[in-house]
């Protein structure tokens, strides 16, 4: 057994090309079954356990324990809330359930302030939190009439998306879980899945790698080495933006492609974000599952409350407040540092400005030109505004400032 | 198209590409020439990230025997007529400085840099400039360490480990504190073993070796990108110097140049630095450094690891401790007693283990035009250092080290003041 343990390559999801070699080999039985329109649940469970083991075992076994503890906590909490909700529906209990659901995440996010990494932390905890909060909210809304613990656990620990999304929805996942694709459908999924994985390899391991490991340190060196602080920082801004896209989009393609091979149509996360002509469009194309999650579970609910209770007279003010709430929360979710918070505020500002501009455009339709050139200009402005937001997001300015004041 | 055909067309081009990449990254790259002499000469003064992180160019330089390594950080980028590279060029010294450092490099980065060139440096001499500013409460920051983090040098160190000793255990534990290291699960697994004093298995070593080989090829392919040499600047600065070396004459010149270059502020800080770095924050900096403390820091142990490496390879080193400009520290409230305590502590760590070539400039804080700005050695400082350096290079005394890792890796030493 210890001999065997020696051979297990511990890897976080999609960490290296080698992960795909293991994936390719172990998926063969499952693919052959699916091509015959079948799905063996026991084999999928074996795959889940195996791939979670190589990611959360060995050198990461502390995270593995944290994951198990987290799962127990969320499952119990959700089950209890479901039972309660069938009998009663107090707002206060709902808020408490959400708060308890978010508690592990709060503790983990706050732990750096108390000196160290929390023992509750594991790779992907915030993505699991998105999935589980969503379930609590749908129970509250009465959309979920049934709650099956087994399904719920399968939904949370679905391994292709466990560490960084895309963030699936419970009901969508359940549909695929309970209805395996037929032969015809699966051939299509298999083709797409393979294509996505290969595109992901190009994105993450070739383009993203060259950008991140070769180009990024070089421009960073120019900026921090005093050779060319301003130019270096501008260079860093663009290189980092592209690196972030190729790395994360590549990663998301892996997750989606791997899901397809198992017969699950996990939603896409990116759709050519850099051709967005305005910032709203950008958020519909960048980290899509996160934006939509925030739209459905934060912004809409907040707006509903604000308008129902008539907090603000004007819809415009209400929606602007809603945007600030949403993006501030999103910034905070990334981490409790000044640059994530500024990143959130900056995006909220961009969206509000964009809204104001659209209102202005509506009024002055006849006076404003609209052609290929204005469209190109819109893309150019949006792209640069977004790249600047990523410069804030990267934390590089923090490093730069810290170095600058050390005199 | 049948499914088989479809899959074949999806996988085919990719398989060809994959084979090509594997061949490129794992093959013995004999067809790529080693870095040329010209390239090495350019790299020596560049302080470029790729040079510091890579291994080919450094190894080539040290094997040639023409270069004297200067380990340091931001002060190395202060190229004025008295910078070591300028003096070496102008006065036809027997060595050319190879600058191993950049703003943000600290002992841990230096440890890996030295480790990758320890063989050609055996029984040779090196220069090491210690910045008191490294010795802050948390030591080197994560983003800074990550910028200079060199996978190739880290794997090289792992591949070469035979018997893990206290230094290796310490280094492994320390590496596990950085994000860029932790994201490599295979490396994390091996480091955990080394940290706990366990043997690496055959499989571990084989994996590490393959990874190292791949990184080495990558270094050959990409390691020479983005090198911006300072040689033009060095040549230009050399023209301001008289053709014959004469200390008194040069010192007077350094005084004069220092005076001219620092006339827009009352701190004897070079004009450019003052207007770019101080003016934007003027007023905010007054009394801003009262609480600064360089006495308690993991850097002391990181530094010890570097010393251990010197001792193991019988390398003789000259250590330089730069002062902090007194006019400036009076303004910011940085405690000179604390700086004196720092000097005492680091001196003890050095001399008690047999490192006796120490150029401690701590008490030169008030010297005119010794510094170029707030914390960086300048005109007269460089010249003074050069004089000491010539002595050091001439002397043929052999180092005799008596290492004391028990004490200097201990938490107590890292955190307590030396009385």
Coordinates of C-alpha atoms in Angstrom, one line a residue, chain B residues 81-95 238 240-254 379-394:
Chain B
X81 CA 31.1 57.3 -11.2
X82 CA 32.1 55.4 -8.0
X83 CA 29.9 52.4 -8.4
X84 CA 32.0 49.1 -8.2
X85 CA 31.3 48.3 -11.9
X86 CA 32.5 51.8 -13.0
X87 CA 35.7 51.7 -10.9
X88 CA 36.5 48.2 -12.1
X89 CA 36.1 49.2 -15.7
X90 CA 38.0 52.5 -15.5
X91 CA 41.0 51.2 -13.6
X92 CA 41.3 47.9 -15.4
X93 CA 40.7 45.7 -12.4
X94 CA 41.2 42.0 -12.6
X95 CA 37.5 41.4 -12.1
X238 CA 33.6 56.2 -16.2
X240 CA 34.0 61.5 -15.3
X241 CA 36.9 59.8 -13.6
X242 CA 40.6 60.8 -13.9
X243 CA 42.8 58.3 -15.7
X244 CA 45.1 57.6 -12.8
X245 CA 43.7 56.2 -9.6
X246 CA 44.5 58.4 -6.6
X247 CA 42.3 58.1 -3.5
X248 CA 42.5 61.6 -2.3
X249 CA 41.9 63.1 -5.7
X250 CA 38.9 60.7 -6.2
X251 CA 37.5 61.4 -2.7
X252 CA 37.6 65.2 -3.4
X253 CA 35.8 64.5 -6.7
X254 CA 33.2 62.4 -5.0
X379 CA 29.7 58.6 -4.1
X380 CA 32.1 58.6 -1.1
X381 CA 30.5 55.4 0.2
X382 CA 31.2 53.5 -2.9
X383 CA 34.8 54.8 -3.0
X384 CA 35.4 53.9 0.6
X385 CA 34.0 50.4 0.0
X386 CA 36.3 50.0 -3.0
X387 CA 39.4 50.7 -0.9
X388 CA 38.3 48.0 1.5
X389 CA 37.5 45.7 -1.3
X390 CA 41.0 45.9 -2.8
X391 CA 42.5 45.0 0.6
X392 CA 40.2 42.0 0.8
X393 CA 41.0 40.8 -2.7
X394 CA 44.8 41.1 -2.0

